[in-house]
Coordinates of C-alpha atoms and ligand atoms in Angstrom, one line a residue:
Chain A
M239 CA -0.1 0.0 -0.1
S240 CA 2.6 2.5 1.1
N241 CA 4.0 2.6 -2.4
H242 CA 0.9 4.0 -3.9
V243 CA 0.2 6.5 -1.0
L244 CA -0.8 9.7 -2.4
L245 CA -1.9 11.5 0.7
G246 CA -0.5 11.1 4.2
I247 CA -2.5 12.5 7.5
E248 CA -0.5 11.7 10.5
N249 CA -1.7 12.4 14.2
V250 CA -3.3 15.7 13.1
Y251 CA -4.8 18.0 15.7
R252 CA -6.8 21.0 15.0
T253 CA -8.5 23.2 17.9
Y254 CA -10.8 26.1 17.6
V255 CA -11.8 28.7 20.1
D256 CA -15.3 29.6 19.8
D257 CA -17.3 32.7 20.3
E258 CA -17.6 31.9 24.1
D259 CA -13.9 31.1 24.3
N260 CA -14.5 27.5 24.7
K261 CA -11.9 25.1 23.1
V262 CA -13.4 23.0 20.2
E263 CA -11.4 20.0 19.2
A264 CA -12.4 19.9 15.6
L265 CA -9.7 17.2 14.8
Y266 CA -8.2 15.0 17.5
D267 CA -5.5 12.7 16.5
V268 CA -6.6 11.9 12.9
S269 CA -4.4 9.6 10.9
L270 CA -5.4 8.4 7.5
E271 CA -3.6 7.3 4.2
I272 CA -5.2 7.7 0.9
E273 CA -3.9 5.8 -2.3
K274 CA -3.6 7.3 -5.8
G275 CA -6.7 7.0 -7.8
E276 CA -8.7 6.0 -4.6
F277 CA -12.4 7.2 -4.2
V278 CA -12.6 7.9 -0.4
T279 CA -15.8 9.2 1.2
I280 CA -15.8 10.9 4.7
I281 CA -19.0 10.6 6.5
G282 CA -20.1 11.6 9.8
S283 CA -22.7 13.9 11.5
S284 CA -22.6 17.5 11.4
G285 CA -19.6 19.2 13.6
C286 CA -17.2 16.3 13.5
G287 CA -14.6 17.9 11.7
K288 CA -15.1 16.9 7.9
T289 CA -14.6 20.3 6.6
T290 CA -11.7 21.2 8.9
L291 CA -10.0 17.9 7.7
L292 CA -10.8 18.8 4.1
R293 CA -9.5 22.4 4.4
L294 CA -6.2 21.0 6.0
I295 CA -5.7 18.9 3.0
A296 CA -6.4 21.8 0.7
G297 CA -3.9 24.0 2.5
L298 CA -6.4 26.6 3.3
D299 CA -5.7 25.8 7.1
T300 CA -2.7 24.6 9.1
P301 CA -2.9 21.9 11.8
L302 CA -2.1 22.6 15.5
S303 CA 0.2 19.5 15.5
G304 CA 0.7 16.5 13.2
K305 CA 1.8 16.1 9.4
L306 CA 0.0 16.3 6.1
T307 CA 1.9 15.2 3.1
I308 CA 1.1 14.8 -0.5
G309 CA 3.4 12.4 -2.6
G310 CA 5.7 12.5 0.5
V311 CA 6.0 16.4 0.4
P312 CA 4.6 18.4 3.3
I313 CA 1.5 20.3 2.5
T314 CA 2.2 24.0 3.3
G315 CA -0.3 25.9 1.3
T316 CA -2.9 25.8 -1.7
D317 CA -1.8 24.2 -4.8
P318 CA -3.7 23.6 -7.9
E319 CA -2.7 19.9 -7.5
R320 CA -5.4 19.8 -4.8
G321 CA -8.8 20.9 -6.1
Y322 CA -11.5 22.0 -3.8
V323 CA -15.3 22.0 -4.4
F324 CA -16.9 24.1 -1.9
Q325 CA -19.9 23.2 0.2
Q326 CA -21.8 26.2 -1.6
G327 CA -20.0 25.6 -5.1
G328 CA -18.8 29.1 -4.9
L329 CA -18.9 30.1 -8.5
F330 CA -17.9 33.7 -9.5
P331 CA -21.3 35.2 -10.2
W332 CA -19.7 37.7 -12.7
L333 CA -18.2 35.1 -14.7
T334 CA -19.9 32.9 -17.6
V335 CA -20.0 29.2 -17.3
E336 CA -17.0 28.9 -19.4
N337 CA -15.0 31.7 -17.7
N338 CA -15.7 30.1 -14.5
I339 CA -14.4 26.7 -15.7
A340 CA -11.4 28.4 -17.2
T341 CA -10.4 30.3 -13.9
G342 CA -7.9 27.8 -13.0
L343 CA -6.0 28.0 -16.4
K344 CA -6.2 31.8 -16.3
A345 CA -4.9 32.0 -12.8
R346 CA -1.9 29.7 -13.5
G347 CA -1.3 31.6 -16.9
V348 CA -1.7 28.8 -19.1
Y349 CA -4.9 29.8 -20.6
K350 CA -3.6 30.4 -24.1
Q351 CA -2.0 26.8 -24.3
E352 CA -4.9 24.8 -22.7
K353 CA -8.0 26.8 -23.8
S354 CA -9.2 23.7 -25.7
R355 CA -9.8 22.0 -22.2
V356 CA -12.6 24.3 -21.4
Q357 CA -14.8 23.1 -24.1
E358 CA -13.7 19.4 -23.2
Y359 CA -14.9 19.9 -19.7
I360 CA -18.2 21.7 -20.7
E361 CA -18.8 18.8 -22.9
L362 CA -17.9 16.2 -20.2
I363 CA -20.2 17.9 -17.7
G364 CA -23.0 18.0 -20.5
L365 CA -23.4 21.9 -20.4
Q366 CA -23.0 22.6 -24.2
G367 CA -25.2 25.6 -25.0
F368 CA -24.8 27.1 -21.5
E369 CA -21.2 28.4 -22.0
K370 CA -22.1 32.0 -21.8
A371 CA -24.7 31.6 -19.3
F372 CA -24.1 33.2 -15.8
P373 CA -24.3 31.2 -12.6
H374 CA -27.5 32.5 -11.3
Q375 CA -29.1 31.4 -14.7
I376 CA -28.3 27.9 -14.3
S377 CA -29.9 25.2 -11.9
G378 CA -28.1 24.2 -8.8
G379 CA -27.2 20.9 -10.2
M380 CA -25.6 22.5 -13.2
A381 CA -23.8 24.8 -10.8
Q382 CA -22.1 22.1 -9.0
R383 CA -21.0 20.5 -12.2
V384 CA -19.5 23.6 -13.2
A385 CA -17.8 23.9 -9.9
I386 CA -16.4 20.3 -10.3
A387 CA -15.3 20.9 -13.8
R388 CA -13.6 24.2 -12.7
A389 CA -11.6 22.3 -9.9
L390 CA -10.6 19.2 -12.4
I391 CA -9.4 21.6 -15.3
N392 CA -5.9 22.1 -13.5
R393 CA -5.8 18.2 -13.7
P394 CA -5.3 17.9 -9.9
A395 CA -3.9 14.9 -8.3
A396 CA -6.7 14.9 -5.7
L397 CA -10.0 16.3 -5.8
L398 CA -11.6 17.3 -2.4
L399 CA -15.4 17.8 -2.5
D400 CA -17.2 19.1 0.4
E401 CA -20.8 18.0 0.5
P402 CA -21.2 19.0 -3.3
M403 CA -24.6 17.5 -3.5
G404 CA -26.0 18.6 -0.2
A405 CA -28.2 21.1 -1.5
L406 CA -29.7 19.1 -4.5
D407 CA -32.8 17.0 -4.8
S408 CA -32.4 13.3 -5.0
F409 CA -32.7 13.0 -8.9
T410 CA -30.3 15.6 -9.6
R411 CA -28.1 14.2 -6.9
A412 CA -28.2 10.6 -8.5
D413 CA -27.3 12.3 -11.7
L414 CA -24.5 14.1 -10.4
Q415 CA -23.0 11.0 -8.7
D416 CA -22.9 9.1 -12.0
K417 CA -21.2 12.1 -13.5
L418 CA -18.7 12.1 -10.8
L419 CA -17.9 8.5 -11.3
E420 CA -17.5 9.3 -15.0
L421 CA -15.2 12.0 -14.3
W422 CA -13.3 10.0 -11.9
R423 CA -12.6 7.4 -14.5
H424 CA -11.9 9.9 -17.1
D425 CA -9.3 11.7 -15.2
E426 CA -8.0 9.2 -12.8
T427 CA -8.2 11.8 -10.0
T428 CA -8.0 10.7 -6.4
M429 CA -11.3 11.8 -5.0
I430 CA -12.0 12.7 -1.4
L431 CA -15.9 13.5 -0.8
V432 CA -17.3 14.6 2.3
T433 CA -21.1 13.6 2.5
H434 CA -23.7 13.1 5.2
D435 CA -25.4 10.7 2.8
I436 CA -24.9 7.0 3.3
D437 CA -26.2 5.8 0.3
E438 CA -24.0 8.2 -1.8
A439 CA -20.9 7.1 0.2
I440 CA -21.5 3.4 -0.6
Y441 CA -22.7 4.0 -4.2
L442 CA -19.5 6.0 -4.8
S443 CA -16.4 5.0 -2.8
D444 CA -13.7 2.4 -2.5
R445 CA -13.5 3.2 1.1
I446 CA -15.7 5.0 3.6
V447 CA -14.2 6.9 6.5
I448 CA -16.5 7.3 9.4
M449 CA -15.9 10.3 11.9
T450 CA -17.3 11.2 15.0
P451 CA -17.7 14.5 16.9
R452 CA -16.2 16.1 20.2
P453 CA -13.6 15.5 19.9
G454 CA -13.4 15.1 15.9
R455 CA -11.8 11.8 15.3
I456 CA -11.9 8.8 12.8
S457 CA -13.9 6.0 14.4
D458 CA -13.8 3.5 11.6
I459 CA -12.8 2.9 8.1
M460 CA -14.7 0.4 5.9
E461 CA -13.8 -1.0 2.4
V462 CA -16.5 -1.2 -0.2
S463 CA -15.5 -4.0 -2.5
F464 CA -18.3 -4.9 -4.6
P465 CA -18.0 -3.6 -8.3
H466 CA -19.5 -0.8 -9.9
P467 CA -22.2 0.1 -11.0
R468 CA -23.7 -0.5 -7.8
H469 CA -27.3 -1.4 -7.4
R470 CA -28.8 0.8 -4.6
G471 CA -31.4 -1.9 -3.8
G472 CA -28.9 -4.9 -3.9
V473 CA -28.2 -7.2 -0.9
E474 CA -24.7 -6.1 -0.6
F475 CA -25.6 -2.3 -0.7
L476 CA -28.2 -2.9 1.9
T477 CA -26.1 -4.9 4.2
M478 CA -23.4 -2.3 4.0
R479 CA -25.8 0.3 4.7
K480 CA -27.0 -1.4 7.9
T481 CA -23.5 -1.8 9.3
I482 CA -22.8 1.9 8.7
L483 CA -26.0 2.9 10.3
E484 CA -25.1 0.9 13.4
K485 CA -21.6 2.1 13.6
L486 CA -22.9 5.8 13.3
H487 CA -25.3 5.2 15.9
L488 CA -22.8 3.5 18.2
A489 CA -20.5 6.2 17.4
S490 CA -22.5 9.2 18.5
A491 CA -24.0 8.9 21.8
L492 CA -26.5 11.7 21.3
P493 CA -28.6 11.9 18.2
E494 CA -27.3 14.7 16.1
P495 CA -29.1 16.6 13.5
E496 CA -28.3 15.1 10.0
Y497 CA -27.3 18.3 8.3
R498 CA -26.3 21.7 9.2
I499 CA -24.7 24.3 7.1
Chain B
M200 CA -29.6 54.8 -6.1
G201 CA -32.9 55.7 -7.2
R202 CA -31.4 57.2 -10.2
F203 CA -30.7 53.8 -11.8
T204 CA -34.2 52.3 -10.9
S205 CA -35.1 52.0 -14.6
V206 CA -32.0 50.0 -15.4
K207 CA -32.7 47.6 -12.7
T208 CA -36.4 47.2 -13.4
Q209 CA -35.4 46.6 -17.0
A210 CA -32.8 44.0 -15.9
A211 CA -35.4 42.2 -13.6
S212 CA -37.6 41.7 -16.6
V213 CA -35.1 39.6 -18.4
P214 CA -36.0 36.1 -17.3
P215 CA -33.3 33.4 -16.6
L216 CA -31.9 31.5 -19.6
Q217 CA -34.1 28.3 -18.8
T218 CA -37.4 30.1 -18.8
Q219 CA -37.1 32.1 -21.8
G220 CA -39.4 30.6 -24.4
P221 CA -40.6 31.6 -28.1
R222 CA -42.8 34.5 -28.1
L223 CA -46.0 34.3 -29.9
P224 CA -47.6 37.1 -31.5
N225 CA -50.9 38.5 -30.0
P226 CA -53.2 40.5 -32.4
Y227 CA -55.4 41.8 -29.7
A228 CA -52.3 43.5 -27.9
N229 CA -51.3 45.1 -31.2
A230 CA -54.6 46.5 -31.7
K231 CA -54.6 47.9 -28.2
F232 CA -51.3 49.4 -28.9
L233 CA -52.4 50.9 -32.2
I234 CA -55.4 52.6 -30.4
K235 CA -53.6 53.9 -27.2
A236 CA -50.1 54.8 -28.6
P237 CA -51.0 57.8 -30.8
F238 CA -52.0 59.6 -27.6
A239 CA -48.5 60.1 -26.9
L240 CA -48.3 62.4 -29.9
V241 CA -51.8 64.0 -29.7
G242 CA -50.7 66.3 -26.7
F243 CA -47.9 67.8 -28.6
L244 CA -50.1 68.3 -31.5
I245 CA -52.6 70.2 -29.3
A246 CA -49.7 72.3 -28.2
I247 CA -48.9 73.1 -31.8
L248 CA -52.4 73.9 -32.7
A249 CA -52.9 76.0 -29.5
N250 CA -49.7 77.9 -30.5
R251 CA -51.0 78.5 -34.2
L252 CA -54.5 79.1 -33.3
F253 CA -54.6 81.0 -29.9
P254 CA -54.5 84.7 -30.7
Q255 CA -51.4 86.7 -29.2
I256 CA -53.5 88.8 -26.6
A257 CA -50.7 90.1 -24.4
D258 CA -48.3 92.6 -25.6
V259 CA -45.3 90.5 -26.4
A260 CA -43.0 91.2 -29.4
V261 CA -42.5 88.5 -31.7
T262 CA -39.0 89.0 -33.3
D263 CA -37.8 87.4 -36.7
Y264 CA -34.5 85.9 -36.5
E265 CA -32.5 85.5 -39.9
F266 CA -30.0 82.7 -40.2
P267 CA -26.9 83.1 -42.3
S268 CA -28.4 80.8 -44.6
G269 CA -31.3 83.3 -45.2
F270 CA -33.6 81.3 -43.1
I271 CA -36.1 83.2 -41.2
L272 CA -37.8 82.0 -37.9
N273 CA -39.6 83.6 -35.1
M274 CA -40.1 82.1 -31.5
N275 CA -43.3 80.6 -32.2
E276 CA -42.0 78.7 -35.2
A277 CA -39.1 77.6 -33.3
Y278 CA -41.3 76.3 -30.4
E279 CA -43.4 74.5 -33.0
L280 CA -40.5 73.0 -34.7
V281 CA -39.1 71.7 -31.2
L282 CA -42.8 70.2 -30.4
L283 CA -42.6 68.6 -33.9
G284 CA -39.3 67.3 -33.1
L285 CA -40.8 65.6 -30.0
I286 CA -43.6 64.2 -32.0
L287 CA -41.0 62.8 -34.6
L288 CA -39.0 61.3 -31.7
Y289 CA -42.0 59.4 -30.1
L290 CA -43.4 58.4 -33.5
I291 CA -40.0 56.9 -34.2
A292 CA -40.1 55.3 -30.6
G293 CA -43.5 54.0 -31.1
V294 CA -42.6 52.3 -34.5
Y295 CA -39.5 50.7 -33.1
S296 CA -41.7 49.6 -29.8
W297 CA -44.2 47.9 -32.3
F298 CA -42.1 44.9 -33.0
D299 CA -41.6 43.8 -29.4
P300 CA -44.2 43.0 -26.8
D301 CA -41.9 44.2 -23.8
R302 CA -41.3 47.4 -25.5
R303 CA -44.8 47.9 -26.5
A304 CA -45.9 47.6 -22.8
K305 CA -43.1 50.0 -21.8
Y306 CA -44.2 52.6 -24.5
L307 CA -47.9 52.3 -23.6
N308 CA -46.9 52.9 -20.0
R309 CA -45.5 56.2 -21.0
V310 CA -48.5 57.4 -23.1
P311 CA -50.4 59.1 -20.4
F312 CA -47.4 61.1 -19.1
R313 CA -46.6 62.3 -22.6
F314 CA -50.1 63.3 -23.6
A315 CA -50.3 65.3 -20.3
M316 CA -46.8 66.8 -21.0
G317 CA -48.3 68.0 -24.2
L318 CA -51.4 69.6 -22.3
A319 CA -49.1 71.3 -19.9
L320 CA -47.2 72.8 -22.4
T321 CA -50.3 74.1 -24.1
A322 CA -51.5 75.7 -20.8
W323 CA -48.1 77.1 -20.2
D324 CA -47.7 78.7 -23.6
I325 CA -51.3 80.3 -23.4
L326 CA -50.7 81.5 -19.9
G327 CA -47.3 82.5 -20.3
T328 CA -46.8 83.9 -23.7
K329 CA -50.3 84.3 -25.1
L330 CA -52.0 86.0 -22.0
L331 CA -48.8 86.9 -20.0
M332 CA -50.6 85.9 -16.9
L333 CA -47.6 84.3 -15.0
P334 CA -45.4 86.6 -12.9
Q335 CA -43.0 88.4 -15.4
P336 CA -40.2 88.3 -16.1
F337 CA -39.5 85.3 -13.8
F338 CA -41.9 82.9 -15.8
P339 CA -41.7 83.4 -19.4
G340 CA -43.6 80.9 -21.9
P341 CA -42.0 78.2 -23.6
A342 CA -41.7 79.8 -26.8
R343 CA -39.7 82.6 -25.0
I344 CA -37.1 80.0 -23.7
I345 CA -36.8 78.6 -27.0
E346 CA -36.1 82.1 -28.4
S347 CA -32.9 82.4 -26.3
F348 CA -31.5 79.7 -28.7
L349 CA -32.4 81.8 -31.6
M350 CA -31.0 84.8 -30.2
E351 CA -27.7 83.3 -29.1
G352 CA -27.6 79.6 -29.8
D353 CA -23.8 79.7 -30.7
Y354 CA -23.1 81.3 -27.3
I355 CA -25.2 78.7 -25.4
L356 CA -23.6 75.9 -27.3
Q357 CA -20.1 77.4 -26.3
N358 CA -21.1 77.5 -22.9
T359 CA -22.4 73.8 -23.0
L360 CA -19.2 72.6 -24.4
Y361 CA -17.1 74.4 -21.6
S362 CA -19.4 72.8 -19.0
L363 CA -19.1 69.4 -20.7
R364 CA -15.4 69.7 -20.8
L365 CA -15.0 70.7 -17.3
F366 CA -17.2 67.9 -16.3
A367 CA -15.5 65.3 -18.4
V368 CA -12.2 66.2 -17.2
G369 CA -13.0 66.5 -13.5
F370 CA -15.4 63.3 -13.5
F371 CA -12.9 61.1 -15.2
V372 CA -10.0 61.9 -13.2
G373 CA -12.2 61.8 -9.9
V374 CA -13.5 58.4 -10.8
V375 CA -10.1 56.9 -11.5
V376 CA -8.4 58.3 -8.7
G377 CA -11.3 57.2 -6.5
V378 CA -11.3 53.7 -7.7
G379 CA -7.5 53.6 -7.1
T380 CA -7.6 54.9 -3.7
G381 CA -10.6 52.6 -2.9
I382 CA -8.7 49.6 -4.1
L383 CA -5.5 50.5 -1.8
I384 CA -7.7 51.2 1.2
G385 CA -9.8 48.1 0.5
W386 CA -6.7 45.7 0.0
F387 CA -4.1 47.1 2.7
A388 CA -5.1 47.0 6.0
R389 CA -2.5 49.7 6.8
V390 CA -3.7 52.1 4.1
Y391 CA -7.3 51.5 5.6
Y392 CA -5.9 52.4 9.0
W393 CA -4.2 55.6 8.0
V394 CA -6.3 56.8 5.0
F395 CA -9.8 55.8 5.8
P396 CA -10.5 58.2 8.7
V397 CA -9.1 61.0 6.7
L398 CA -11.4 60.1 3.9
K399 CA -14.3 59.9 6.1
L400 CA -13.7 63.2 7.7
T401 CA -13.1 65.1 4.6
G402 CA -15.6 63.3 2.4
V403 CA -18.4 65.0 4.4
I404 CA -17.2 68.3 3.2
P405 CA -18.8 69.7 0.1
A406 CA -16.4 70.2 -2.4
V407 CA -17.0 74.0 -3.3
A408 CA -16.0 74.7 0.4
W409 CA -12.6 74.4 -1.1
M410 CA -13.1 77.0 -3.7
P411 CA -11.0 79.8 -2.2
F412 CA -8.0 77.5 -2.1
A413 CA -8.6 76.2 -5.4
L414 CA -8.8 79.5 -6.9
T415 CA -5.6 80.6 -5.5
L416 CA -3.6 77.5 -5.9
F417 CA -4.6 76.5 -9.4
P418 CA -3.3 78.6 -12.5
T419 CA -6.4 78.7 -14.3
P420 CA -10.1 78.7 -13.4
F421 CA -10.7 75.7 -15.6
S422 CA -8.1 73.6 -13.6
A423 CA -9.5 75.0 -10.4
A424 CA -12.8 74.0 -11.0
S425 CA -11.8 70.5 -12.5
F426 CA -10.1 70.0 -9.1
L427 CA -13.2 70.6 -7.3
I428 CA -15.1 68.2 -9.5
V429 CA -12.4 65.6 -9.0
I430 CA -12.4 65.8 -5.2
C431 CA -16.1 65.6 -5.1
A432 CA -16.1 62.6 -7.3
W433 CA -13.0 61.1 -5.6
F434 CA -14.6 60.6 -1.9
P435 CA -17.8 58.6 -2.9
V436 CA -16.1 56.5 -5.6
A437 CA -13.1 55.5 -3.0
F438 CA -15.7 54.8 -0.4
A439 CA -17.9 52.5 -2.4
T440 CA -14.8 50.9 -4.0
A441 CA -13.2 50.2 -0.7
R442 CA -16.4 48.8 0.7
G443 CA -16.7 46.5 -2.4
I444 CA -13.2 45.2 -1.9
T445 CA -13.4 44.5 1.9
S446 CA -16.9 42.9 1.6
T447 CA -15.4 40.2 -0.9
P448 CA -16.5 36.8 0.7
K449 CA -13.5 35.0 2.0
S450 CA -14.7 32.0 0.1
H451 CA -14.2 33.7 -3.3
F452 CA -10.5 34.2 -2.2
E453 CA -10.1 30.6 -1.1
V454 CA -11.8 29.0 -4.4
A455 CA -9.4 31.1 -6.4
R456 CA -6.2 30.0 -4.2
T457 CA -7.1 26.4 -4.6
L458 CA -7.3 27.0 -8.3
G459 CA -3.7 28.4 -8.3
A460 CA -4.3 32.2 -8.1
K461 CA -1.7 34.4 -6.7
T462 CA -2.1 38.0 -5.0
S463 CA -2.3 39.9 -8.2
Y464 CA -4.9 37.5 -9.3
L465 CA -6.9 37.9 -6.2
V466 CA -6.9 41.6 -6.5
F467 CA -7.7 42.1 -10.2
H468 CA -10.0 39.0 -10.9
V469 CA -11.7 38.4 -7.6
A470 CA -11.8 41.5 -5.4
I471 CA -12.1 44.1 -8.1
P472 CA -14.8 42.3 -10.0
H473 CA -16.7 41.8 -6.8
A474 CA -16.4 45.5 -6.0
I475 CA -17.7 46.6 -9.4
P476 CA -21.5 46.9 -8.4
N477 CA -20.3 49.2 -5.5
I478 CA -18.1 51.2 -7.8
F479 CA -21.0 52.0 -9.9
T480 CA -22.9 52.9 -6.8
G481 CA -20.1 55.2 -5.8
I482 CA -20.1 56.7 -9.3
S483 CA -23.9 57.5 -9.5
T484 CA -23.6 59.1 -6.1
A485 CA -20.5 61.1 -7.4
N486 CA -22.4 62.0 -10.5
G487 CA -24.8 63.9 -8.7
F488 CA -22.3 65.6 -6.7
A489 CA -20.4 66.4 -9.8
F490 CA -23.3 68.1 -11.4
T491 CA -24.0 70.3 -8.3
T492 CA -20.3 71.3 -7.8
L493 CA -19.9 72.1 -11.6
V494 CA -22.8 74.4 -11.9
M495 CA -21.8 76.1 -8.4
A496 CA -18.2 76.4 -9.4
E497 CA -19.2 77.9 -12.7
M498 CA -21.5 80.6 -10.9
M499 CA -18.6 81.5 -8.8
G500 CA -16.0 82.4 -11.1
Q501 CA -15.6 80.7 -14.5
P502 CA -15.3 82.5 -17.6
G503 CA -17.8 80.3 -19.2
G504 CA -20.2 77.3 -18.8
L505 CA -23.9 76.9 -18.3
G506 CA -23.6 77.9 -14.6
Y507 CA -21.8 81.2 -15.8
Y508 CA -24.5 81.7 -18.6
I509 CA -27.3 81.6 -15.9
N510 CA -25.4 84.2 -13.7
A511 CA -24.7 86.6 -16.7
S512 CA -28.3 86.3 -17.8
K513 CA -29.6 86.9 -14.3
V514 CA -27.8 90.2 -14.1
W515 CA -29.8 91.4 -17.3
S516 CA -33.1 89.8 -15.7
A517 CA -33.0 87.6 -18.6
Y518 CA -35.0 84.8 -17.0
Y519 CA -35.9 83.0 -20.2
K520 CA -32.3 82.6 -20.9
V521 CA -31.9 81.2 -17.2
F522 CA -34.6 78.6 -18.3
A523 CA -32.8 77.9 -21.3
S524 CA -29.6 77.1 -19.5
I525 CA -31.6 74.9 -17.2
L526 CA -33.3 73.0 -20.0
V527 CA -29.8 72.4 -21.5
M528 CA -28.6 71.1 -18.2
A529 CA -31.6 68.8 -17.8
I530 CA -31.0 67.3 -21.3
L531 CA -27.1 67.3 -20.9
F532 CA -27.1 65.8 -17.4
S533 CA -29.6 63.2 -18.2
L534 CA -27.7 62.1 -21.3
I535 CA -24.6 61.8 -19.1
M536 CA -26.6 59.7 -16.6
W537 CA -28.1 57.7 -19.4
A538 CA -24.6 56.9 -20.9
I539 CA -23.1 55.9 -17.4
G540 CA -26.4 53.6 -17.0
A541 CA -25.7 52.1 -20.1
V542 CA -22.1 51.2 -19.3
Q543 CA -23.2 49.9 -16.1
G544 CA -25.8 47.8 -17.6
R545 CA -23.2 46.5 -20.0
V546 CA -20.7 45.7 -17.4
L547 CA -23.0 44.3 -14.9
R548 CA -24.9 42.2 -17.2
W549 CA -24.1 39.3 -15.1
Q550 CA -26.4 40.6 -12.7
K551 CA -29.4 40.7 -15.0
G552 CA -32.4 38.9 -13.3
L553 CA -30.3 38.6 -10.1
I554 CA -31.5 41.8 -8.4
H555 CA -35.1 42.2 -7.7
E556 CA -36.8 45.0 -6.2
Ligands
ADP689 N1 -13.5 28.9 12.0 C1 -13.9 28.2 13.1 N2 -13.9 28.9 14.4 C2 -14.6 28.3 15.4 N3 -14.9 27.1 15.4 C3 -15.0 26.3 14.2 C4 -14.4 26.9 13.0 N4 -14.7 26.0 12.0 C5 -15.1 24.9 12.7 N5 -15.4 25.0 13.9 C6 -15.9 24.1 14.9 O1 -15.1 22.8 14.5 C7 -16.1 21.7 14.6 C8 -16.0 20.9 13.3 O2 -16.4 21.9 12.4 P1 -16.4 21.3 10.7 O3 -15.0 20.7 10.3 O4 -17.0 22.3 9.9 O5 -17.5 20.0 10.9 P2 -18.3 19.2 9.6 O6 -17.9 19.9 8.4 O7 -18.1 17.9 10.0 O8 -19.8 19.6 9.9 C9 -17.4 22.4 14.7 O9 -17.7 22.0 16.2 C10 -17.4 23.7 14.4 O10 -18.3 24.5 15.1
MG690 MG1 -18.8 20.9 6.8

């Protein structure tokens, strides 16, 4: 395994101080290794540190202690090799769909050479005809696809997705899940997805990382070994679902609200 | 902000891409338009007829003015020509609106007002010129006002161009300097700390208060007045720009950084685009200040300009010329505001349908 390790997270701690001066242990001794090309899902109730972990990997935040490495090199800041899809998508409202997608190329100063990739990604996400549309003119599902394409255009080694489908209806969500698998195969990008949807985790990932809050830590890691395409009503799927539910119940003593922004 | 209401309502009427469908012709709507729209012109037609047919009862001299081309015109004819111009203008607008349901609706919406405007001109003409029943010389009739252009159209044009030049120079420099200062204040915490309080304090002072200094420190009256317009435009623009920059959501910067953006990209492609709507708000505020400053500066010691023309005419109690100058201001400043609104609509087209009132 260690040969193919892309991302190393070793004994990472991150503490916040909230408004009332209480210490919040967002991450407590978190260790995880993620392989090249893997699809890993992080699941857990709200407030268990999922976003915090993703931000550390992205280099948007630094740990209190512990080590984060990519390809053996310590992570010191943001880098286009680690794409990030934010919880709310965060498209630039003043840019058209195509210019949003082209942002990465322009920011790195390679737009002239790699211009054609913009159209390629527009086709991959199925948004032909919407190139000139502005973000508020397209649906939430389309906007998330644009956000994903925008992050992928830099050919990142890893794509970090923070509940990208949290605000979508279930049909759009299923659609986007398939699209995500397609993009994963197309680019062979390592995917790290945060979700609160157990079905989504089983449907998509190779491994499911279960986190628990207060302090935020990894309580379990599960392999999902049955092949794609996964049938959501299949026996293996449902068995897995039951196991995860039990673990989540065991994991959190108090029932937590399912989802919080 | 109210100044740009029309731009916004127009924007709000553009539906998002997905809901735009083909437009079907509606013959009934067309008939309604054909019946109602002409009333936009009828009011002015009545004004022309009133001017023609109503006898000149009061004792007012109707002078003939001969143009170099040999063309002879008196004030009534000139006034009728202006009314005819308005009729033509609204006729063309009507024909243009005919082909689009949105524009048709907008045109119809304005019909009552235009009709009333025609009637008001009729009443004014009769009371002001034909009967001389309004207090004179303060309220001349519309034809008298138009007469100013016959008497000294060249001179009015000369003064208009002077004002325009003064405004263009002062406002342009003011906006550029304002945006620049605003960006520096908004981006650098240190500049914010040291400059923002100064800006806040000096920003509330009406620019004309600096007039005595401006007149002594600048070599020409023109540069002194430009300076006043620069500072009056500067503050609101700098203010609004700074606010736009500092209010950029952190998440926009984070998105850009994960995509490989460096500082210059964050400034020029994230913070500034985010501040553009604020900048335009600042510009529209500055615009109003600049008109005021311009006219006041001209009235207080300029060798030309519409404000100067007002002052010069007032001395001779030529109030019809004062009104002529005011008319030119109304048209000129409206055009300037319209042009700025057009630029704004173009630059902020990404907001179309986003802002609802
Ligand atoms: N910037 C911050 N300041 C203070 N507390 C924070 C901050 N970010 C996160 N936290 C706290 O850290 C914990 C974990 O947050 P987060 O990583 O966002 O959880 P999740 O994404 O799993 O819902 C929460 O209790 C949250 O309130
Ligand atoms: Mg979160």
